[in-house]
Coordinates of C-alpha atoms and ligand atoms in Angstrom, one line a residue:
M132 CA -1.5 1.7 -16.3
E133 CA -4.3 4.2 -17.4
N134 CA -7.5 2.0 -18.1
K135 CA -8.5 3.1 -21.3
V136 CA -11.4 0.6 -22.8
K137 CA -14.1 2.7 -23.7
L138 CA -18.1 1.6 -22.9
K139 CA -19.7 0.2 -26.0
G140 CA -23.4 -0.4 -25.0
K141 CA -25.0 -3.5 -22.9
A142 CA -25.0 -7.6 -23.7
Q143 CA -27.7 -9.4 -22.1
M144 CA -27.3 -13.2 -21.4
T145 CA -30.7 -15.2 -20.5
V146 CA -29.8 -18.6 -18.5
N147 CA -32.3 -20.7 -16.3
G148 CA -34.9 -17.8 -16.9
R149 CA -32.8 -15.4 -15.6
T150 CA -31.5 -12.5 -17.9
A151 CA -28.4 -10.7 -16.8
E152 CA -27.1 -7.3 -18.4
F153 CA -23.7 -6.8 -18.9
P154 CA -20.9 -3.8 -20.3
V155 CA -19.8 -4.5 -23.8
Y156 CA -16.2 -2.5 -24.1
S157 CA -13.8 -1.9 -27.2
G158 CA -10.3 -1.0 -27.2
T159 CA -7.9 0.4 -29.9
L160 CA -8.1 -2.4 -32.2
G161 CA -9.2 -5.8 -31.9
P162 CA -12.6 -7.4 -31.0
D163 CA -15.0 -5.2 -28.9
V164 CA -15.0 -7.7 -25.4
V165 CA -18.2 -8.2 -22.8
D166 CA -17.2 -7.9 -18.8
I167 CA -18.9 -11.2 -17.6
G168 CA -17.4 -10.3 -14.0
T169 CA -20.7 -10.2 -12.2
L170 CA -22.4 -12.9 -14.5
Y171 CA -22.2 -15.3 -10.9
K172 CA -24.0 -12.6 -9.1
Q173 CA -26.5 -11.7 -11.3
A174 CA -27.4 -15.2 -12.8
D175 CA -25.6 -17.8 -10.1
V176 CA -23.8 -19.0 -13.2
F177 CA -20.3 -19.4 -14.2
T178 CA -18.4 -19.5 -17.6
L179 CA -16.4 -22.3 -19.1
D180 CA -13.8 -21.6 -21.5
P181 CA -10.7 -24.0 -21.1
G182 CA -8.1 -23.4 -23.2
F183 CA -9.3 -20.0 -23.0
T184 CA -10.2 -19.6 -26.7
S185 CA -12.6 -17.0 -26.4
T186 CA -11.4 -15.4 -22.8
G187 CA -10.0 -11.8 -22.1
S188 CA -7.6 -12.2 -18.9
C189 CA -6.9 -8.7 -18.9
E190 CA -6.4 -5.0 -20.7
S191 CA -3.3 -4.7 -22.1
Q192 CA -1.3 -1.6 -24.1
I193 CA 1.9 -3.7 -24.9
T194 CA 1.0 -6.1 -27.8
F195 CA -1.6 -6.5 -30.2
I196 CA -1.7 -9.9 -32.6
D197 CA -4.5 -10.0 -35.3
G198 CA -4.4 -13.7 -36.2
D199 CA -6.5 -13.0 -39.4
E200 CA -4.3 -10.6 -41.0
G201 CA -1.6 -12.1 -39.2
V202 CA -0.4 -8.8 -37.7
L203 CA 1.9 -8.9 -34.3
L204 CA 2.7 -4.7 -33.3
H205 CA 4.9 -4.0 -30.0
R206 CA 3.4 -0.7 -28.2
G207 CA 2.3 -0.2 -32.2
Y208 CA 5.0 -0.8 -34.1
P209 CA 4.7 -3.8 -36.4
I210 CA 7.5 -6.8 -35.3
D211 CA 8.5 -6.4 -39.1
Q212 CA 10.0 -2.7 -38.9
L213 CA 10.9 -3.6 -35.6
A214 CA 13.3 -7.0 -36.7
E215 CA 14.8 -4.8 -39.5
K216 CA 15.1 -1.6 -38.0
S217 CA 15.1 -1.7 -34.3
S218 CA 17.5 -3.5 -31.3
F219 CA 16.7 -6.1 -29.2
L220 CA 17.6 -3.3 -25.8
E221 CA 15.9 -0.7 -28.0
V222 CA 12.3 -3.0 -28.2
C223 CA 12.9 -3.7 -24.4
Y224 CA 12.8 -0.2 -23.7
L225 CA 10.3 0.2 -25.4
L226 CA 8.1 -2.7 -24.3
L227 CA 8.8 -1.6 -20.5
H228 CA 8.0 2.2 -21.1
G229 CA 5.7 2.5 -24.3
E230 CA 7.8 4.6 -26.5
L231 CA 10.6 4.2 -28.0
P232 CA 13.5 6.3 -25.8
N233 CA 15.5 9.2 -27.5
E234 CA 19.4 9.2 -28.1
S235 CA 20.1 9.9 -24.1
Q236 CA 17.0 7.3 -22.6
A237 CA 18.1 5.0 -24.8
K238 CA 22.5 5.5 -24.2
T239 CA 21.3 5.5 -20.1
F240 CA 18.9 2.3 -20.5
N241 CA 22.0 0.4 -22.4
T242 CA 24.5 1.4 -19.5
T243 CA 22.0 0.6 -17.0
I244 CA 21.7 -2.7 -18.6
T245 CA 25.1 -3.4 -19.3
R246 CA 26.1 -2.6 -15.8
H247 CA 23.3 -5.5 -14.4
T248 CA 24.8 -8.1 -16.2
M249 CA 26.9 -10.0 -13.8
L250 CA 26.2 -12.2 -11.4
H251 CA 26.6 -12.4 -7.2
A252 CA 29.9 -14.4 -6.8
Q253 CA 28.5 -16.7 -4.9
F254 CA 25.6 -17.3 -7.5
D255 CA 28.2 -19.6 -9.9
R256 CA 28.3 -22.2 -6.9
F257 CA 25.1 -22.8 -7.2
F258 CA 25.0 -24.6 -10.6
E259 CA 27.5 -26.8 -9.0
G260 CA 23.7 -28.6 -7.3
F261 CA 22.7 -29.5 -10.9
R262 CA 24.1 -32.8 -12.9
R263 CA 26.3 -32.3 -15.9
D264 CA 23.7 -33.6 -17.7
A265 CA 20.6 -31.4 -16.9
H266 CA 18.2 -30.1 -19.2
P267 CA 19.7 -26.3 -19.6
M268 CA 15.6 -25.3 -19.1
A269 CA 15.9 -27.2 -15.7
V270 CA 18.7 -25.0 -15.2
M271 CA 16.9 -22.3 -15.8
V272 CA 13.6 -22.9 -14.0
G273 CA 16.4 -22.9 -10.8
A274 CA 18.3 -20.4 -11.4
V275 CA 16.2 -17.4 -11.9
G276 CA 13.9 -18.8 -9.1
A277 CA 17.2 -18.4 -7.3
L278 CA 17.8 -14.9 -8.3
S279 CA 15.2 -13.6 -4.7
A280 CA 17.1 -15.6 -2.8
F281 CA 20.6 -12.7 -3.7
Y282 CA 18.9 -9.6 -5.0
H283 CA 16.2 -9.2 -1.5
D284 CA 16.6 -5.6 -2.5
S285 CA 14.6 -6.0 -5.8
T286 CA 12.0 -7.8 -4.5
D287 CA 8.9 -5.3 -3.0
I288 CA 6.7 -5.3 -5.5
N289 CA 5.3 -2.4 -4.1
D290 CA 7.8 -0.1 -4.5
P291 CA 8.4 0.9 -8.1
V292 CA 11.9 1.7 -7.9
Q293 CA 12.4 -2.1 -6.7
R294 CA 10.3 -3.2 -9.6
L295 CA 12.4 -1.1 -11.8
V296 CA 15.6 -2.9 -10.6
A297 CA 13.9 -6.2 -10.5
S298 CA 12.9 -5.7 -14.6
H299 CA 16.5 -4.2 -15.0
R300 CA 18.4 -7.0 -13.5
M301 CA 16.2 -9.7 -15.2
I302 CA 16.9 -8.0 -18.6
A303 CA 20.9 -8.4 -17.6
K304 CA 21.3 -11.1 -16.4
M305 CA 19.0 -13.8 -18.1
P306 CA 21.8 -13.7 -20.9
T307 CA 24.7 -14.7 -18.4
I308 CA 22.7 -17.3 -16.3
A309 CA 21.9 -18.6 -20.0
A310 CA 25.3 -18.8 -20.6
R311 CA 26.2 -20.8 -17.5
A312 CA 23.5 -23.4 -18.1
Y313 CA 24.9 -24.1 -21.7
K314 CA 28.7 -23.7 -20.6
Y315 CA 27.6 -25.7 -17.4
T316 CA 25.9 -28.5 -19.3
S317 CA 28.9 -28.9 -21.8
G318 CA 31.3 -29.3 -18.8
Q319 CA 32.9 -25.4 -20.3
P320 CA 34.6 -22.9 -17.5
F321 CA 31.8 -19.8 -17.2
V322 CA 32.6 -16.4 -19.2
S323 CA 32.2 -13.3 -17.5
P324 CA 30.6 -10.4 -19.7
R325 CA 32.0 -8.1 -21.1
N326 CA 30.6 -4.8 -20.9
E327 CA 32.6 -3.2 -24.1
L328 CA 30.1 -5.7 -26.2
D329 CA 26.6 -5.1 -27.0
Y330 CA 23.8 -7.3 -25.9
A331 CA 23.7 -9.7 -28.3
S332 CA 27.6 -9.8 -28.6
N333 CA 28.1 -10.3 -25.3
F334 CA 26.1 -13.2 -25.2
L335 CA 27.3 -15.1 -27.8
R336 CA 30.7 -14.6 -26.5
M337 CA 29.9 -16.1 -23.3
C338 CA 28.6 -19.4 -24.7
F339 CA 31.4 -19.9 -27.2
S340 CA 34.8 -18.2 -26.3
V341 CA 36.8 -20.6 -24.7
P342 CA 40.2 -19.7 -22.9
A343 CA 42.5 -21.4 -24.8
E344 CA 42.0 -19.2 -28.0
D345 CA 40.8 -15.6 -28.7
Y346 CA 37.4 -15.0 -29.8
A347 CA 35.7 -12.9 -32.1
V348 CA 32.2 -12.7 -32.6
N349 CA 31.0 -12.7 -35.8
P350 CA 29.0 -9.6 -36.8
V351 CA 26.6 -11.1 -38.9
L352 CA 25.4 -14.0 -35.8
A353 CA 25.4 -11.2 -34.1
R354 CA 22.8 -9.0 -35.9
A355 CA 21.0 -12.7 -36.2
M356 CA 20.9 -13.1 -32.7
D357 CA 19.7 -9.8 -32.0
R358 CA 17.0 -9.8 -33.9
I359 CA 16.0 -13.5 -33.1
F360 CA 15.8 -11.8 -29.6
I361 CA 13.3 -9.1 -30.9
L362 CA 11.2 -11.9 -32.7
H363 CA 10.5 -13.5 -29.7
A364 CA 10.1 -10.6 -27.1
D365 CA 6.5 -10.4 -26.3
H366 CA 3.4 -11.9 -27.7
E367 CA 0.2 -10.9 -25.8
Q368 CA -1.2 -13.2 -23.7
N369 CA 0.5 -16.9 -24.0
A370 CA 0.1 -19.6 -22.1
S371 CA 3.7 -18.4 -20.2
T372 CA 2.8 -15.0 -19.9
S373 CA 0.0 -15.5 -18.5
T374 CA 1.1 -17.8 -15.8
V375 CA 3.3 -15.3 -14.9
R376 CA 0.6 -13.0 -14.7
L377 CA -1.2 -15.2 -12.7
A378 CA 1.6 -15.5 -10.4
G379 CA 2.4 -12.2 -9.9
S380 CA -1.3 -11.5 -9.2
S381 CA -0.8 -13.1 -5.7
G382 CA 2.1 -11.1 -5.3
A383 CA 4.6 -13.0 -5.6
N384 CA 8.3 -11.6 -6.6
P385 CA 9.3 -10.6 -9.7
F386 CA 12.1 -13.5 -10.0
A387 CA 9.9 -16.1 -8.8
C388 CA 6.8 -15.4 -11.0
I389 CA 9.8 -15.4 -14.4
A390 CA 10.6 -18.6 -13.2
A391 CA 7.2 -19.9 -13.3
G392 CA 7.2 -18.6 -16.6
I393 CA 10.3 -20.5 -17.9
A394 CA 8.6 -23.7 -16.6
C395 CA 5.3 -23.1 -18.7
L396 CA 7.2 -21.9 -21.3
W397 CA 9.5 -25.4 -21.6
G398 CA 6.6 -27.4 -22.8
P399 CA 6.9 -28.6 -26.2
S400 CA 3.0 -27.1 -27.4
H401 CA 4.8 -23.7 -26.4
G402 CA 8.2 -22.6 -26.3
G403 CA 9.8 -26.1 -26.1
A404 CA 8.5 -26.6 -29.9
N405 CA 11.6 -24.9 -31.4
E406 CA 13.7 -28.1 -29.8
A407 CA 11.1 -30.7 -30.8
A408 CA 10.5 -28.8 -34.5
L409 CA 14.5 -29.7 -35.2
K410 CA 14.3 -33.2 -33.4
M411 CA 11.2 -33.8 -36.2
L412 CA 13.1 -33.0 -39.1
S413 CA 16.2 -35.1 -37.9
E414 CA 13.4 -37.7 -37.9
I415 CA 12.2 -37.1 -41.0
G416 CA 15.7 -37.1 -42.4
T417 CA 14.8 -36.7 -46.1
V418 CA 12.8 -35.1 -48.5
D419 CA 11.0 -38.5 -49.9
R420 CA 10.2 -39.1 -46.1
V421 CA 7.9 -35.9 -45.3
H422 CA 4.9 -37.4 -47.3
E423 CA 5.3 -40.0 -44.6
Y424 CA 5.1 -37.4 -41.6
V425 CA 2.2 -35.2 -43.5
K426 CA 0.4 -38.3 -43.4
K427 CA 0.6 -39.2 -39.5
A428 CA 0.2 -35.3 -38.8
K429 CA -3.3 -35.7 -40.3
D430 CA -4.6 -39.0 -38.6
K431 CA -7.1 -38.1 -36.2
N432 CA -5.5 -41.7 -34.6
D433 CA -2.1 -40.5 -34.4
P434 CA -1.1 -38.3 -31.8
F435 CA 1.9 -36.6 -34.0
R436 CA 1.7 -33.0 -35.1
L437 CA 3.8 -31.0 -37.1
M438 CA 5.9 -28.9 -34.6
G439 CA 6.5 -25.6 -35.5
F440 CA 3.2 -25.8 -37.5
G441 CA 0.4 -24.3 -35.9
H442 CA -1.1 -21.3 -33.6
R443 CA -3.8 -21.0 -31.1
V444 CA -3.9 -16.9 -32.3
Y445 CA -2.4 -16.9 -35.9
K446 CA -4.7 -18.6 -38.5
N447 CA -2.3 -16.8 -41.5
Y448 CA 1.1 -17.2 -41.5
D449 CA 3.0 -16.3 -38.2
P450 CA 4.4 -12.7 -39.2
R451 CA 7.6 -13.7 -37.0
A452 CA 8.0 -16.8 -39.2
K453 CA 8.4 -15.0 -42.2
V454 CA 11.3 -13.4 -40.7
M455 CA 13.1 -16.1 -38.8
Q456 CA 13.3 -17.5 -42.4
K457 CA 15.1 -14.9 -44.1
T458 CA 17.3 -14.9 -41.2
C459 CA 17.8 -18.8 -41.3
H460 CA 19.0 -18.3 -44.8
E461 CA 21.5 -15.5 -44.3
V462 CA 23.1 -17.4 -41.1
L463 CA 23.4 -20.5 -43.6
K464 CA 25.2 -18.8 -45.7
E465 CA 27.3 -17.2 -43.4
V466 CA 28.1 -20.0 -41.8
G467 CA 28.7 -22.0 -44.8
A468 CA 25.9 -24.6 -44.1
E469 CA 23.7 -23.8 -47.1
S470 CA 23.8 -27.4 -47.4
D471 CA 22.3 -28.7 -44.2
P472 CA 19.8 -31.8 -45.0
L473 CA 17.1 -30.5 -42.6
L474 CA 17.0 -27.2 -44.8
P475 CA 15.4 -29.3 -48.0
V476 CA 13.3 -30.9 -45.6
A477 CA 12.1 -28.1 -43.7
M478 CA 11.1 -26.2 -47.3
E479 CA 9.3 -29.5 -48.6
L480 CA 7.6 -29.5 -45.8
E481 CA 6.7 -25.9 -45.8
R482 CA 5.4 -26.1 -49.3
I483 CA 3.6 -29.3 -48.9
A484 CA 1.7 -27.8 -45.8
L485 CA 1.0 -24.8 -46.9
S486 CA -0.7 -26.7 -50.4
D487 CA -2.7 -29.5 -48.5
E488 CA -6.4 -29.2 -47.8
Y489 CA -6.3 -30.6 -44.2
F490 CA -3.4 -27.5 -43.4
I491 CA -5.3 -25.0 -45.3
E492 CA -8.9 -26.0 -43.9
K493 CA -7.3 -25.8 -40.4
K494 CA -5.3 -22.7 -41.4
L495 CA -2.1 -24.5 -40.0
Y496 CA 0.7 -22.1 -41.3
P497 CA 4.2 -22.6 -40.0
N498 CA 5.1 -20.5 -36.9
I499 CA 7.9 -18.7 -35.3
D500 CA 9.6 -22.2 -34.0
F501 CA 9.7 -23.6 -37.4
Y502 CA 12.6 -22.0 -39.0
S503 CA 14.6 -21.1 -35.5
G504 CA 15.9 -24.5 -34.8
I505 CA 17.6 -24.8 -37.9
T506 CA 18.4 -21.3 -37.3
L507 CA 19.9 -21.9 -33.9
K508 CA 21.4 -25.0 -35.0
A509 CA 23.6 -23.5 -37.9
M510 CA 24.6 -20.5 -35.0
G511 CA 25.8 -23.9 -32.9
F512 CA 24.0 -23.9 -29.9
P513 CA 22.9 -27.6 -28.9
T514 CA 18.8 -28.5 -29.4
D515 CA 18.2 -28.5 -25.9
M516 CA 19.5 -24.6 -25.3
F517 CA 16.7 -23.5 -28.0
T518 CA 14.2 -23.2 -25.2
V519 CA 16.4 -21.2 -23.4
L520 CA 17.2 -18.7 -25.6
F521 CA 13.4 -18.0 -26.3
A522 CA 13.4 -17.7 -22.3
L523 CA 16.1 -15.0 -22.3
A524 CA 14.3 -12.7 -25.0
R525 CA 10.9 -13.7 -23.8
T526 CA 11.8 -12.4 -20.4
V527 CA 11.3 -8.5 -21.1
G528 CA 7.7 -9.6 -22.5
W529 CA 7.1 -11.3 -19.1
I530 CA 8.6 -8.8 -17.1
A531 CA 6.6 -5.3 -19.0
Q532 CA 3.1 -7.4 -18.5
W533 CA 3.9 -7.7 -14.9
Q534 CA 4.7 -4.5 -14.4
E535 CA 1.9 -3.5 -16.2
M536 CA -0.6 -6.3 -14.3
I537 CA 0.9 -4.4 -10.7
E538 CA 0.2 -1.3 -12.1
D539 CA -3.1 -2.1 -13.3
P540 CA -5.6 -0.3 -11.1
T541 CA -8.6 -3.2 -11.3
Q542 CA -5.6 -5.9 -10.9
R543 CA -7.2 -8.5 -8.3
I544 CA -5.8 -12.0 -7.5
G545 CA -6.5 -14.7 -10.1
R546 CA -8.6 -17.4 -9.1
P547 CA -10.9 -19.0 -11.9
R548 CA -13.6 -21.0 -11.2
Q549 CA -15.0 -25.2 -12.1
I550 CA -17.6 -27.0 -13.1
Y551 CA -18.2 -29.5 -10.6
T552 CA -18.6 -33.4 -11.9
G553 CA -17.3 -35.3 -9.1
A554 CA -19.1 -37.4 -6.3
P555 CA -22.3 -35.7 -4.7
R556 CA -21.5 -35.4 -0.9
R557 CA -21.6 -38.5 1.3
D558 CA -20.2 -40.2 4.2
Y559 CA -17.0 -41.4 5.4
V560 CA -17.1 -45.4 5.2
P561 CA -15.0 -47.2 8.0
M562 CA -12.7 -49.9 6.5
S563 CA -14.7 -52.7 7.8
Q564 CA -17.5 -51.6 5.5
R565 CA -15.4 -50.8 2.7
G566 CA -15.7 -53.3 -0.6
Ligands
SDX31 C1 4.4 -20.8 -29.4 O1 0.5 -18.7 -27.7 C2 1.5 -18.0 -28.3 O2 1.5 -16.9 -29.0 C3 2.5 -19.3 -28.4 C4 4.0 -17.7 -29.0 C5 4.5 -17.1 -28.3 O3 5.2 -16.2 -29.2 O4 4.3 -16.9 -26.8 O5 3.7 -17.8 -30.1 C6 4.7 -19.0 -29.1 O6 3.6 -21.6 -28.6 C7 4.2 -21.2 -31.0 C8 3.4 -22.3 -31.1 C9 4.5 -23.8 -31.0 N1 4.1 -24.8 -31.1 C10 3.6 -25.5 -31.8 O7 4.4 -25.7 -33.1 C11 3.3 -27.4 -31.8 C12 2.4 -27.6 -32.6 N2 1.7 -26.8 -32.7 C13 0.0 -27.4 -31.9 O8 0.3 -28.2 -30.7 C14 -0.7 -26.4 -32.3 O9 -1.2 -26.0 -33.1 C15 -0.9 -25.5 -30.9 C16 -0.8 -25.7 -29.6 C17 0.1 -24.3 -31.6 C18 -2.0 -24.6 -30.8 O10 -2.9 -25.6 -30.5 P1 -4.7 -25.0 -31.0 O11 -4.8 -23.5 -30.8 O12 -5.5 -26.0 -29.5 O13 -5.3 -25.8 -31.6 P2 -5.7 -27.3 -32.0 O14 -4.9 -28.0 -30.9 O15 -7.2 -27.3 -31.1 O16 -6.0 -27.9 -33.3 C19 -7.1 -27.2 -33.9 C20 -7.0 -28.2 -35.0 C21 -6.9 -29.9 -34.6 O17 -7.4 -30.4 -35.1 P3 -8.9 -30.8 -35.0 O18 -9.2 -31.6 -33.6 O19 -9.9 -29.4 -35.0 O20 -9.4 -32.0 -36.1 O21 -5.6 -28.5 -35.7 C22 -4.9 -29.7 -35.5 C23 -5.8 -30.4 -34.3 O22 -5.4 -31.5 -34.3 N3 -3.4 -29.0 -35.1 C24 -2.5 -29.7 -36.4 C25 -1.5 -28.8 -35.5 N4 -1.8 -27.9 -35.0 C26 -3.3 -28.1 -34.3 N5 -2.3 -30.9 -37.1 C27 -1.1 -31.2 -37.2 N6 -0.3 -30.6 -36.6 C28 -0.3 -29.5 -36.1 N7 0.8 -28.9 -35.6

């Protein structure tokens, strides 16, 4: 990666009587940054920003988000155009290589991914170590981490060829592992990938086909699945991507870094929100109870939050949520679930939230997780598989960001500091002298 920040000027900070000066850089789009890397050296103080609300961790050329305008670009291309006109594997190529592929590059890339979809035969026995009632995300964290025990020839992070092979293997094998996590926890036999099927169709078949009968992929659902993968592919420096970058900054192998990203994504504030949002809609149950839950969400003394609403960056409608809502209606119509009782609950919740002063003032809009749960349920996935699907799609984003970090000449191990408010130095107290 070639660093492309442009020096724009200088910033000064005076603290405890000492004045420090810092370079101000501008990028292609978005806010300028103040490089405070020499603050401690100049003024003997740290900054403090626990949620990183005003802190950039890196320079990146992959994804840009304008939260106020509700804009999401992947290598400059708007998410709604990619969702409408591209395919998930084409978006994978774009995220990894920075440009849309030409015909020959697309063909080579698709063939490469297709030929990496199988797992080592012994890998299937790894799943046997889990209880059948394990949460599929627990299986994913363990299984993806275990890939480093099988594919030693793509763990040397200093070898660009091995990094590319690991990237291809991760993108290709995640659907196979995710489908196995579903089959294992549902007690059905594993289904091998088929090379004649496209990425999304292959995944649906590995999840839903059974040996007892033929299975035909529904093209409308396959297109919806592919679009859902595109919507979840990457999202700048979110919590799980930052986890992958931090793990990678120590030199950990790519499989271990992706496993760390999966673990972070599992949380209900992040990738677990789609599962939590559907559970919330089911708990609300009927349209007439929506008001009661909106009231709870606004009550400062009640920890309840509307799952699928709000976002650290988007203070406008999440552009992915609009495409997700359209896909939701398409899928419900295709499977004849337009009468899903949760849909009117979701639409009434959205209507109230978008007109309620509390949500308007706090700029809380539906995010991608709000409609994805209803859609995935209609496609036949159990609730506990929703975050697995998010992890499957986000793997390409994690890998692209990990590659970018490794290739960044300014990259160093991430090691934040702190403000210490614990006990001052004190001597050890023998047991006989303690209270
Ligand atoms: C994803 O970062 C990414 O890009 C993530 C993601 C990706 O693609 O990687 O986009 C995917 O994680 C989407 C977000 C999914 N999470 C949820 O839907 C869970 C519900 N949302 C919230 O927990 C919350 O909105 C967050 C975690 C998403 C954002 O939290 P922030 O930015 O730290 O905001 P905050 O918690 O400081 O909230 C600001 C205010 C607070 O009120 P005050 O203390 O200012 O009075 O808004 C309120 C919050 O109480 N608030 C909500 C709310 N979310 C925030 N109130 C009710 N319901 C909510 N959902």
